[in-house]
Amino acid sequence: MRIVIAGGHGQIALRLERLLAARGDEVSGIIRRTEQAGDLLAAGAEPVVCDLESATVEQIARHLEGADAAVFAAGAGPGSGAERKETVDRAAATLFADAAEAAGVRRFLVVSSMGADREPPEGTDPVFAAYLRAKGAADEDVRARAGLDWTILRPGRLTDDAGTGRVRLAESTGRSDVTRDDVAAVLVALLDEPKTAGRTLELIGGDVPVEDAVRDAASG
């Protein structure tokens, strides 16, 4: 497959790029800064410099031409304010979806966040609340698109521990941790399982091997 990943220098994206490249897929990662290119090349991905906060649909669509799937894994990141949660976590996701439709790329995966489907509890840090609202709005936009075979993945609290290859994946899992390694592995399995299209799935660490968990989610 040829896969294009928005947010190509992110921690999950780099792991995903390594997994896809290792099995022979052609991977492009969209990045904002040229100095990030070396890390993508080391991961086996083609770096594509394109700022999703300023690019047009047409510019992004050109990078998506001929792709079999698109993955939105971009985020404003820690240390950014509420304004960039809106411009990256919501607006850039919507723009990337527009570009995928324009380029005729139907398979579309979104790395979202657990808690994005509800109003943040009272007392939530204002910037984190803005992040959750932005993610929720982006997910809602993507789910309304008939032109995309979308799957939205909502991981629990991310850790940098070594992946276990075992997870819990369901519409509702309860809150817990999940390794970034295992999130990347689940994304690969989701790309291979078209029957997960139209599903919004939560992900935490668990006892079920990744491929079995995705197969179960597809048939559930």
PDB file of N, CA and C in Angstrom, residues 2 56-66 99 103:
ATOM      1  N   ARG A   2       0.268   2.334  -0.433  1.00  0.00           N
ATOM      2  CA  ARG A   2       0.882   3.637  -0.247  1.00  0.00           C
ATOM      3  C   ARG A   2       0.035   4.403   0.770  1.00  0.00           C
ATOM      4  N   THR A  56      -3.461  24.815   1.293  1.00  0.00           N
ATOM      5  CA  THR A  56      -4.807  24.712   0.729  1.00  0.00           C
ATOM      6  C   THR A  56      -5.177  23.243   0.539  1.00  0.00           C
ATOM      7  N   VAL A  57      -6.451  22.994   0.325  1.00  0.00           N
ATOM      8  CA  VAL A  57      -6.909  21.635   0.039  1.00  0.00           C
ATOM      9  C   VAL A  57      -6.190  21.091  -1.187  1.00  0.00           C
ATOM     10  N   GLU A  58      -6.056  21.916  -2.212  1.00  0.00           N
ATOM     11  CA  GLU A  58      -5.443  21.468  -3.455  1.00  0.00           C
ATOM     12  C   GLU A  58      -3.980  21.077  -3.240  1.00  0.00           C
ATOM     13  N   GLN A  59      -3.260  21.863  -2.434  1.00  0.00           N
ATOM     14  CA  GLN A  59      -1.853  21.552  -2.173  1.00  0.00           C
ATOM     15  C   GLN A  59      -1.705  20.217  -1.454  1.00  0.00           C
ATOM     16  N   ILE A  60      -2.539  19.979  -0.462  1.00  0.00           N
ATOM     17  CA  ILE A  60      -2.461  18.725   0.285  1.00  0.00           C
ATOM     18  C   ILE A  60      -2.921  17.557  -0.583  1.00  0.00           C
ATOM     19  N   ALA A  61      -3.954  17.772  -1.369  1.00  0.00           N
ATOM     20  CA  ALA A  61      -4.479  16.702  -2.224  1.00  0.00           C
ATOM     21  C   ALA A  61      -3.416  16.190  -3.187  1.00  0.00           C
ATOM     22  N   ARG A  62      -2.533  17.069  -3.643  1.00  0.00           N
ATOM     23  CA  ARG A  62      -1.465  16.630  -4.559  1.00  0.00           C
ATOM     24  C   ARG A  62      -0.568  15.593  -3.888  1.00  0.00           C
ATOM     25  N   HIS A  63      -0.334  15.772  -2.589  1.00  0.00           N
ATOM     26  CA  HIS A  63       0.506  14.814  -1.867  1.00  0.00           C
ATOM     27  C   HIS A  63      -0.218  13.496  -1.615  1.00  0.00           C
ATOM     28  N   LEU A  64      -1.534  13.516  -1.721  1.00  0.00           N
ATOM     29  CA  LEU A  64      -2.335  12.319  -1.466  1.00  0.00           C
ATOM     30  C   LEU A  64      -2.664  11.534  -2.742  1.00  0.00           C
ATOM     31  N   GLU A  65      -2.362  12.095  -3.883  1.00  0.00           N
ATOM     32  CA  GLU A  65      -2.707  11.433  -5.138  1.00  0.00           C
ATOM     33  C   GLU A  65      -2.068  10.048  -5.228  1.00  0.00           C
ATOM     34  N   GLY A  66      -2.878   9.065  -5.565  1.00  0.00           N
ATOM     35  CA  GLY A  66      -2.376   7.708  -5.707  1.00  0.00           C
ATOM     36  C   GLY A  66      -2.238   6.931  -4.415  1.00  0.00           C
ATOM     37  N   ALA A  99      -8.922  17.093   1.678  1.00  0.00           N
ATOM     38  CA  ALA A  99      -7.911  16.758   0.677  1.00  0.00           C
ATOM     39  C   ALA A  99      -7.995  15.288   0.278  1.00  0.00           C
ATOM     40  N   ALA A 103      -8.661  13.945  -3.461  1.00  0.00           N
ATOM     41  CA  ALA A 103      -7.702  13.071  -4.142  1.00  0.00           C
ATOM     42  C   ALA A 103      -8.263  11.674  -4.393  1.00  0.00           C
TER      43      ALA A 103
END
